[in-house]
Coordinates of C-alpha atoms in Angstrom, one line a residue:
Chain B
X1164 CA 12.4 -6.1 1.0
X1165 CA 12.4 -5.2 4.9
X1166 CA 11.8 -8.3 6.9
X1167 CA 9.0 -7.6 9.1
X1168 CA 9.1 -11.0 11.0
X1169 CA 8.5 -11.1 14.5
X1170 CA 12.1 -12.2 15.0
X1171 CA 13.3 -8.1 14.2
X1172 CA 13.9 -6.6 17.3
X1173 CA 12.7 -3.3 15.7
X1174 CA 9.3 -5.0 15.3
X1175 CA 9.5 -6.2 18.6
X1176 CA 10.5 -2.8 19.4
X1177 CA 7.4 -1.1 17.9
X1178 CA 4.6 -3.7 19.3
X1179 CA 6.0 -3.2 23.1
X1180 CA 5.9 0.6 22.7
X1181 CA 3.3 0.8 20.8
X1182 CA 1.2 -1.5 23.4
X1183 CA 2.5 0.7 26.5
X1184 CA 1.6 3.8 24.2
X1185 CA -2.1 1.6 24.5
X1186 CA -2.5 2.1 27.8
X1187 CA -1.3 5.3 28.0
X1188 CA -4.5 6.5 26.1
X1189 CA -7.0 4.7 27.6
X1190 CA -5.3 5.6 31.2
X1191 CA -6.5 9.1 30.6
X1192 CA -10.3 8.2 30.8
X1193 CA -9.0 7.2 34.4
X1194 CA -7.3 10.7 35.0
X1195 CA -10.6 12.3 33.4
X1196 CA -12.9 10.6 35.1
X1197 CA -10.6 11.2 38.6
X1198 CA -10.7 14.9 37.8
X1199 CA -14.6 14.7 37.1
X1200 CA -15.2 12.8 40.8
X1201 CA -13.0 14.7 42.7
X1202 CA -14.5 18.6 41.2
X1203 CA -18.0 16.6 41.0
X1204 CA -18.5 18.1 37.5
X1205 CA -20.0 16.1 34.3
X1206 CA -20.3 16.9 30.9
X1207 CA -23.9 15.1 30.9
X1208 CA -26.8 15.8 32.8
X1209 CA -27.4 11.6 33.2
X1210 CA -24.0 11.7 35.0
X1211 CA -24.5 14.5 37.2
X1212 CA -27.8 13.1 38.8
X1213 CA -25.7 9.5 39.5
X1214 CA -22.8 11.5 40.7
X1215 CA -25.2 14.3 42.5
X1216 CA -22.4 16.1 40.8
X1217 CA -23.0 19.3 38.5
X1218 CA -22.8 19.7 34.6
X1219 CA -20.1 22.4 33.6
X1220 CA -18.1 23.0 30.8
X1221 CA -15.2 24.4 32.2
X1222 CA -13.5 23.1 35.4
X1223 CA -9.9 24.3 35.0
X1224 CA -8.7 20.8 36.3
X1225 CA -10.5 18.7 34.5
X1226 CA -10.7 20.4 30.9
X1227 CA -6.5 20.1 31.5
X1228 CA -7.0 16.6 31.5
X1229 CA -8.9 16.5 28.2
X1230 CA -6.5 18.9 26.4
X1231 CA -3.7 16.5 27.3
X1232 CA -6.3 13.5 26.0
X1233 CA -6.7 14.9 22.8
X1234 CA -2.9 15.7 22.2
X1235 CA -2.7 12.3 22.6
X1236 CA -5.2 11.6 20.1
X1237 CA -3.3 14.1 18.0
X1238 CA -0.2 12.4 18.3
X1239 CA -0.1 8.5 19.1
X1240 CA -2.6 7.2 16.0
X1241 CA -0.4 9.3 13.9
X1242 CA 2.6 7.3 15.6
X1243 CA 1.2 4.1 15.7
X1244 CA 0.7 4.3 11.5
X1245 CA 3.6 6.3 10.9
X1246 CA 6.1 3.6 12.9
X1247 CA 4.4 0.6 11.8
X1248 CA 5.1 2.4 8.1
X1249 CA 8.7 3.3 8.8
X1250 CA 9.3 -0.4 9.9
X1251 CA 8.2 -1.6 6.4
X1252 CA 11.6 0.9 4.9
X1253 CA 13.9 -1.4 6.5
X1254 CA 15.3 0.6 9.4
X1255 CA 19.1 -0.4 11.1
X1256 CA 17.3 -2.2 14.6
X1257 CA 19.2 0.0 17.1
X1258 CA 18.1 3.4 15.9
X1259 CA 14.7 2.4 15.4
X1260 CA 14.1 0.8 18.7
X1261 CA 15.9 4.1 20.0
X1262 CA 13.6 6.1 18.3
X1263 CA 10.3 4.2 19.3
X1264 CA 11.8 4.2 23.1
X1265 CA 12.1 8.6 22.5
X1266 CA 8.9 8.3 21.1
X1267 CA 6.9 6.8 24.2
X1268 CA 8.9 8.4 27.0
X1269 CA 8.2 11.4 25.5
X1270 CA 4.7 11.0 25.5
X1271 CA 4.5 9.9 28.8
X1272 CA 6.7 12.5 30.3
X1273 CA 4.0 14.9 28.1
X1274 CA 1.4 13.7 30.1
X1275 CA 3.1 13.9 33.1
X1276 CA 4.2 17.9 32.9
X1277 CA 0.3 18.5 31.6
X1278 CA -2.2 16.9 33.4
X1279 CA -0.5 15.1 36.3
X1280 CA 1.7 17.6 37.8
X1281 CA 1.9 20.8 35.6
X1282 CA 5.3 22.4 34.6
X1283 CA 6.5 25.5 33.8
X1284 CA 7.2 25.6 29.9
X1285 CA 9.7 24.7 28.0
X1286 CA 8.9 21.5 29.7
X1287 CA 5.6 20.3 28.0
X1288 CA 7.2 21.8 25.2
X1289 CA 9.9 19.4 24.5
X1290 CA 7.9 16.5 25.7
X1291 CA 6.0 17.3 22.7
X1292 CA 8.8 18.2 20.2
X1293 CA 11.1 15.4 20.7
X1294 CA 8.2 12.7 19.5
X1295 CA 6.9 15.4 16.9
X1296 CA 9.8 15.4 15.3
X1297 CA 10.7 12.1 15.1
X1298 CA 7.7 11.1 13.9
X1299 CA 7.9 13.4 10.6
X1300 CA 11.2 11.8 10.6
X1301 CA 9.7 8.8 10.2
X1302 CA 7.4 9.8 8.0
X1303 CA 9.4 11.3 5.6
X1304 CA 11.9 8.4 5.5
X1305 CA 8.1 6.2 4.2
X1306 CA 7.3 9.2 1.6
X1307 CA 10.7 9.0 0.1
X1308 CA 10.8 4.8 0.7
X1309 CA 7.4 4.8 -1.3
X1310 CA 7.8 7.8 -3.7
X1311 CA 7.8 6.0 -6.9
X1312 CA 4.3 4.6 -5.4
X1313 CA 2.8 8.3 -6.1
Chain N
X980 CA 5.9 -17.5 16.6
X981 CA 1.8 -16.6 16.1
X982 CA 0.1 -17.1 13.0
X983 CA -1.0 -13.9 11.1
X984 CA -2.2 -15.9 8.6
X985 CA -5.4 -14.4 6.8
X986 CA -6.9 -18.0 7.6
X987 CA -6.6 -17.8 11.5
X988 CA -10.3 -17.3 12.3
X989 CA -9.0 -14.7 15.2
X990 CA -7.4 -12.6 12.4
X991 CA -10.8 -12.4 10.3
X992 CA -12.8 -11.4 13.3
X993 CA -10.3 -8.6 14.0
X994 CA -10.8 -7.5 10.6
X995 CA -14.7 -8.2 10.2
X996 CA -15.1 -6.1 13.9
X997 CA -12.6 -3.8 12.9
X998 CA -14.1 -2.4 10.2
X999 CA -17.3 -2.9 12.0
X1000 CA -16.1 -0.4 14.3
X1001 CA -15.1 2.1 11.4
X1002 CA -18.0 2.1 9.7
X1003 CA -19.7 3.0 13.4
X1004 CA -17.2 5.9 13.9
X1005 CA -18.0 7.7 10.0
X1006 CA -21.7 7.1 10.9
X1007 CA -20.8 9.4 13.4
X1008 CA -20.8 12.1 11.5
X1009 CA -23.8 11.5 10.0
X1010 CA -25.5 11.6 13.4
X1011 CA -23.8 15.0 13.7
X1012 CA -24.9 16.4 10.6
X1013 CA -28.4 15.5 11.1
X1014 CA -28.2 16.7 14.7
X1015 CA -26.9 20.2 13.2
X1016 CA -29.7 20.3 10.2
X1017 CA -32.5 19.7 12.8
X1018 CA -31.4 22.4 14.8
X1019 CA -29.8 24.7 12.6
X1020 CA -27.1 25.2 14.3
X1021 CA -23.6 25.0 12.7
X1022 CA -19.3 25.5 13.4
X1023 CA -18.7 27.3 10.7
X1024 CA -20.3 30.7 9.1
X1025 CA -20.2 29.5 5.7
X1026 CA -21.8 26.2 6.8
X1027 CA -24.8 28.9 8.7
X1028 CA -24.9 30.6 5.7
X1029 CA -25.1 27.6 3.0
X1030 CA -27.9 26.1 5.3
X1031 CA -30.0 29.5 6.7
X1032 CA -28.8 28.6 10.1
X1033 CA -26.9 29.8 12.9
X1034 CA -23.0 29.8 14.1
X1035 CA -23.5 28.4 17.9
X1036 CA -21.7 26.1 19.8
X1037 CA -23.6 25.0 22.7
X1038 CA -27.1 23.1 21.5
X1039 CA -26.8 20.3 23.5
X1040 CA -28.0 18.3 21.2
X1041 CA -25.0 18.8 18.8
X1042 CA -22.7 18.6 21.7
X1043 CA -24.1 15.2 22.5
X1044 CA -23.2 13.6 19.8
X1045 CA -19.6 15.4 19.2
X1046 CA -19.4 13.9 23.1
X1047 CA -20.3 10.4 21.9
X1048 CA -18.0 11.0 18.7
X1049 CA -15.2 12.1 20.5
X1050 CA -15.4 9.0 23.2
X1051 CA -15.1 7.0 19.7
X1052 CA -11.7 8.6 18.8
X1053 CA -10.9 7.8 22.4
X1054 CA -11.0 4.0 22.7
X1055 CA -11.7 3.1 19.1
X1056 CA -8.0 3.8 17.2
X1057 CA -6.4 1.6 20.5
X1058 CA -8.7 -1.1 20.3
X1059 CA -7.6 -1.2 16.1
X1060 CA -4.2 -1.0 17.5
X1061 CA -3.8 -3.3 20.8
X1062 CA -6.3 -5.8 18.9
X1063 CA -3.6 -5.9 15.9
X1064 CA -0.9 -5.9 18.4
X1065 CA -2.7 -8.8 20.7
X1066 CA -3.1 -11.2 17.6
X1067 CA 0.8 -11.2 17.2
X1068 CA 0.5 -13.0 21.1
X1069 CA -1.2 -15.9 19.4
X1070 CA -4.0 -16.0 21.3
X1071 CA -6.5 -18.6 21.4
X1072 CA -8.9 -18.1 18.5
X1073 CA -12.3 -19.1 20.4
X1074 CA -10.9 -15.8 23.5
X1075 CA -10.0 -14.0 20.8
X1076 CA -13.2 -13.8 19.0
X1077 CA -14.8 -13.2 21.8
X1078 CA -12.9 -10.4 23.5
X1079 CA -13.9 -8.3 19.5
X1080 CA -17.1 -9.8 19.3
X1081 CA -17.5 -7.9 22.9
X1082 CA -15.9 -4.8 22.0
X1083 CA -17.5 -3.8 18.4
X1084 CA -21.4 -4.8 20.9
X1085 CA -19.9 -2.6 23.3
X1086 CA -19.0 0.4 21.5
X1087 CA -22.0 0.2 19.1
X1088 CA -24.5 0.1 22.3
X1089 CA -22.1 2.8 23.6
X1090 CA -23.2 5.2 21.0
X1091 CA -26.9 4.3 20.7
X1092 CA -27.0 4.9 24.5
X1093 CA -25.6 8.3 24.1
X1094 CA -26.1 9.5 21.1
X1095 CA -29.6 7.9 19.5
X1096 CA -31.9 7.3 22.5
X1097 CA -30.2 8.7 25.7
X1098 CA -30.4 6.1 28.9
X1099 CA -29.8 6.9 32.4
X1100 CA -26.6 5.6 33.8
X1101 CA -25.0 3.0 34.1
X1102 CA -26.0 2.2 30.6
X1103 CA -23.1 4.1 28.8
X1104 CA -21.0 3.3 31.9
X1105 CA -21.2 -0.4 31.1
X1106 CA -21.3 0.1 27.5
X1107 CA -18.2 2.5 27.6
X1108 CA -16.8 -0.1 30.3
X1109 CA -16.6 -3.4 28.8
X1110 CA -14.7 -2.6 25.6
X1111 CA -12.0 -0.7 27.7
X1112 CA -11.5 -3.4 30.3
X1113 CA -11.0 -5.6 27.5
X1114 CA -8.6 -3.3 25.4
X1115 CA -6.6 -2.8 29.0
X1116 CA -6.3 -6.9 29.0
X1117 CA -5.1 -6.8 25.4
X1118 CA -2.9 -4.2 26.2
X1119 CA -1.0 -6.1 29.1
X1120 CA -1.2 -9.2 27.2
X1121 CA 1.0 -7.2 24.2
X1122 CA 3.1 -5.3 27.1
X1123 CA 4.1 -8.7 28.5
X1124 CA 4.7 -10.6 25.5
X1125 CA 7.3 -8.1 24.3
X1126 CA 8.7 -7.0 27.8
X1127 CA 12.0 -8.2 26.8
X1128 CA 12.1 -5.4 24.0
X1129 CA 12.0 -2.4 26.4
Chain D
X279 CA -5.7 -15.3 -0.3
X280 CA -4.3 -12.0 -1.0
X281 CA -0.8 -10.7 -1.6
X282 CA 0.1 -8.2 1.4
X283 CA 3.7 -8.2 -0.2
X284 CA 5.3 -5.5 0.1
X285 CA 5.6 -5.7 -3.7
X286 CA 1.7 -5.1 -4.3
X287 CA 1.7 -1.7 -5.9
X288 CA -1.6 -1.2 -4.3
X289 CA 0.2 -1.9 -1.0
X290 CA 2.9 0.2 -1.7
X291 CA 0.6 2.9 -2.7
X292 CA -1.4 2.5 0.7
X293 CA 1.9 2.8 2.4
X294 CA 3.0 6.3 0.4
X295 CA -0.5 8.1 1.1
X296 CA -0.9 7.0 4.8
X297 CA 2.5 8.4 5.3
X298 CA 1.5 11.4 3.0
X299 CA -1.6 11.9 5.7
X300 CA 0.3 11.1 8.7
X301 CA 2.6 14.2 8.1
X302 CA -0.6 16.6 7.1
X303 CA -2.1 15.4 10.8
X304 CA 1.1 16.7 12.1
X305 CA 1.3 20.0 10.1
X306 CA -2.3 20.8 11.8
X307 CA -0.3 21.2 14.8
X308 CA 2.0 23.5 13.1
X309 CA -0.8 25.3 12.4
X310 CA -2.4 25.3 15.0
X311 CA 1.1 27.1 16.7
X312 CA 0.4 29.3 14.0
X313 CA -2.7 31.0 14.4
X314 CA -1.9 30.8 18.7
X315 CA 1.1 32.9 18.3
X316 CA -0.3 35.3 15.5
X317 CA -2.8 36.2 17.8
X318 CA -1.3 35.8 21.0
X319 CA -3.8 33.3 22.6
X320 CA -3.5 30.0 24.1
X321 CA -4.9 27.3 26.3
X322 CA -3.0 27.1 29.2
X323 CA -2.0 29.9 31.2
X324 CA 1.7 28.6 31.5
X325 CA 2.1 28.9 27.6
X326 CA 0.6 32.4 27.9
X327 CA 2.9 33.1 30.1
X328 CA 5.9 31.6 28.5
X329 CA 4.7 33.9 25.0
X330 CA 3.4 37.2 26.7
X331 CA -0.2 36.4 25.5
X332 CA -3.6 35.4 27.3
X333 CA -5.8 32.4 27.8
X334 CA -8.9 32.5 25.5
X335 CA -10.7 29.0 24.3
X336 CA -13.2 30.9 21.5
X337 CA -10.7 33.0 19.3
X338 CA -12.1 32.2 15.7
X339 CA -8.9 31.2 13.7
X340 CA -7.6 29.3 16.1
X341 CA -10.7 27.6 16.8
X342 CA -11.1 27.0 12.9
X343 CA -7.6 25.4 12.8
X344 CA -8.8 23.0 15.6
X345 CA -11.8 22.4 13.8
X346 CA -10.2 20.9 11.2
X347 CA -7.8 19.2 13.2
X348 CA -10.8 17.4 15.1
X349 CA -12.0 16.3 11.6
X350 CA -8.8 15.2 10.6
X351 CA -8.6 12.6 13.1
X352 CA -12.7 11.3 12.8
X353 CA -11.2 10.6 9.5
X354 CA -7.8 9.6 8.9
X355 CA -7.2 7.0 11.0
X356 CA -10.4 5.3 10.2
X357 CA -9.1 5.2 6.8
X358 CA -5.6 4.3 8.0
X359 CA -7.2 1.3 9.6
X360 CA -10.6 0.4 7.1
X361 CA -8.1 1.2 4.0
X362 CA -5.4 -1.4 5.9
X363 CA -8.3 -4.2 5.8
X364 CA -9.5 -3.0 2.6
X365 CA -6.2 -4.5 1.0
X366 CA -6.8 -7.9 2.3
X367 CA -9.7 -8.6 0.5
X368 CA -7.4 -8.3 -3.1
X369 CA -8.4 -5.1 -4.8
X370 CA -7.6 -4.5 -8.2
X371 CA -4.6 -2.8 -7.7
X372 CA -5.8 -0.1 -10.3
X373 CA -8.7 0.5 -8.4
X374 CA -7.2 0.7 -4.6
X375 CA -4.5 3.1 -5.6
X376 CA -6.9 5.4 -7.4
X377 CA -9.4 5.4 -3.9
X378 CA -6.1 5.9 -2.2
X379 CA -4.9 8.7 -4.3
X380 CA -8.3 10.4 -3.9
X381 CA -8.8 9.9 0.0
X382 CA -5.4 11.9 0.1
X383 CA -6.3 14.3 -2.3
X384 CA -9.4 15.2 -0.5
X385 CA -8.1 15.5 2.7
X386 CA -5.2 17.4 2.0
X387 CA -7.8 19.6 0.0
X388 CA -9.7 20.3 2.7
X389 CA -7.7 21.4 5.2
X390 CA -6.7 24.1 2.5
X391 CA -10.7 25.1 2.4
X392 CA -11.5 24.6 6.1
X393 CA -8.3 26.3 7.5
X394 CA -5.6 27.4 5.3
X395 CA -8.0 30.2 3.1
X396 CA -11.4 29.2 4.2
X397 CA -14.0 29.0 1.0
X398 CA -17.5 29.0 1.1
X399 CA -19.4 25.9 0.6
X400 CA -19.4 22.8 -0.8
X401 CA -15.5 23.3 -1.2
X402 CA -15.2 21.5 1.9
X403 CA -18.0 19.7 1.6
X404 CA -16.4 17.6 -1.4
X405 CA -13.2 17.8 0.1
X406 CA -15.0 15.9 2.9
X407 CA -17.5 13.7 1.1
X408 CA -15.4 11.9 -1.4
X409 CA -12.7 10.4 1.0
X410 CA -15.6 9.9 3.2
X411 CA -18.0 8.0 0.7
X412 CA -14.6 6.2 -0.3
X413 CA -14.0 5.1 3.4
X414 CA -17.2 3.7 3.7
X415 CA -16.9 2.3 0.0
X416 CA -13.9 -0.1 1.5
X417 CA -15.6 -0.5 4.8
X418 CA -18.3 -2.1 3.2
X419 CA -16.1 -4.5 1.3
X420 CA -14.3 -5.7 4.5
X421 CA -17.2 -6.2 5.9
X422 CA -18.7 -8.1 3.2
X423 CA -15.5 -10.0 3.1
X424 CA -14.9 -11.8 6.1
X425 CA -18.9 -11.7 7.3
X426 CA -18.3 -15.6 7.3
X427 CA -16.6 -14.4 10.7
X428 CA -19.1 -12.7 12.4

């Protein structure tokens, strides 16, 4: 059995990243709301009266921010499960902790090339791909791990 | 090393809050589906069609509570995660509780004050604002427990 | 107390389905690339660009795809999380691995329905409701379980 003690430096590992990845999220409710302040547009008429802002739909800067938001959301849950899974199989330490460090500079760099300073493609791209794929790495390694579970 | 033990009494409020909290986010989609049945108004043509409705995607109604829904899958899947992760810190039980107690208040006033009976701001600021500032504090707390993993 | 070993079938069943999910979250992107290059239409204008196509939020398959994206992740990690707790409370292991088995089987079902060869209603409907009714099924019991820590 996989020793998921606190001691492995793979769990260790996956509770730092996984903690940065945290903050990463809830940071873009800051980038969101710094879009919203400085364009002075709300998605709710309750906001737009404290803000004496305006309610529109479709501010090119700030429904940026929200795409990159919900990639998140499309991405890090699965990544947060998915690791915490993989950890269970018994992964060698140093290519797991390389993995989950891939994993969260990727995402970071993702939001970096989207919604803070926006990059000609291939850049978001691969700052998609590279955690993409290793997470249905990851994955696949906990299918096969728990097959006989089906 | 912290306890995990199912008997810590800050491992049972995470659990109690946590599935709280989940219970919140599925009711959200009973708020949706009522909003859409009052209103007639539906995503999907075969949804318009099973229910003599329409295909429209800007009742603001609906929207509302797809807004509230979608703050949920914002904050709600990091507070699970960050919570988890902030319980492996071994902190002290009496905080603990409190900091989730605070949260699941938070985000259940959160959607009432969007979603169910609409308040001026800074109701869902402060409702929104709480549980965040708190998950950000968890999140630290996890980041600098486990620094030494990076 | 309960047995979270990893030698729990029910556990290890949780384990093989959340993985199972994890990877059909990620296939919606894969999709969702799909139906954007298919008919040429994207989100931002620098991956229009990059693919010779334009920038248009409200073409219908690709919408559709997002649809059920956006419902994948109201749902999955809520039962990522609620089915997590759901183990501590000692199900029979009969029991869990049967609601697990069927919260998979539905959700895989109805992204087939919503977005792979749309069907009228209730195909997704049930494909919805049962993992749904499950989810709050084992919501409940965590709830119930460890309401001594409210």
């Amino acid at each position: 059995m996989a020793s998921m003690s606190l001691d492995n430096p793979a769990v260790q590992s996956y509770l730092f990243y996984s903690g940065i990845l945290g903050l990463k999220v809830l940071g873009m409710s800051l980038l969101t709301a710094r879009a919203r302040y400085s364009k002075k547009v709300f998605a709710n008429p309750e906001d737009a009266v404290a803000a004496k802002g305006k309610v529109k739909f479709d501010d090119p800067d700030v429904e940026r921010v929200r795409r990159a938001h919900l990639n998140d959301l499309e991405n890090i849950p699965v990544f947060w499960v998915v690791g915490a899974l993989y950890l269970t199989t018994g992964p060698a330490a140093p290519l797991a902790t390389t993995l989950f460090r891939a994993v969260a500079a990727g995402r970071v760099l993702h939001t970096i090339v989207y919604a803070v300073k926006p990059l000609p493609q291939p850049a978001r791209g691969l700052a998609f791909g590279v955690p993409f794929l290793i997470t249905i790495y990851m994955g696949f390694k906990v299918v096969q791990h728990y097959v006989s579970a089906m």
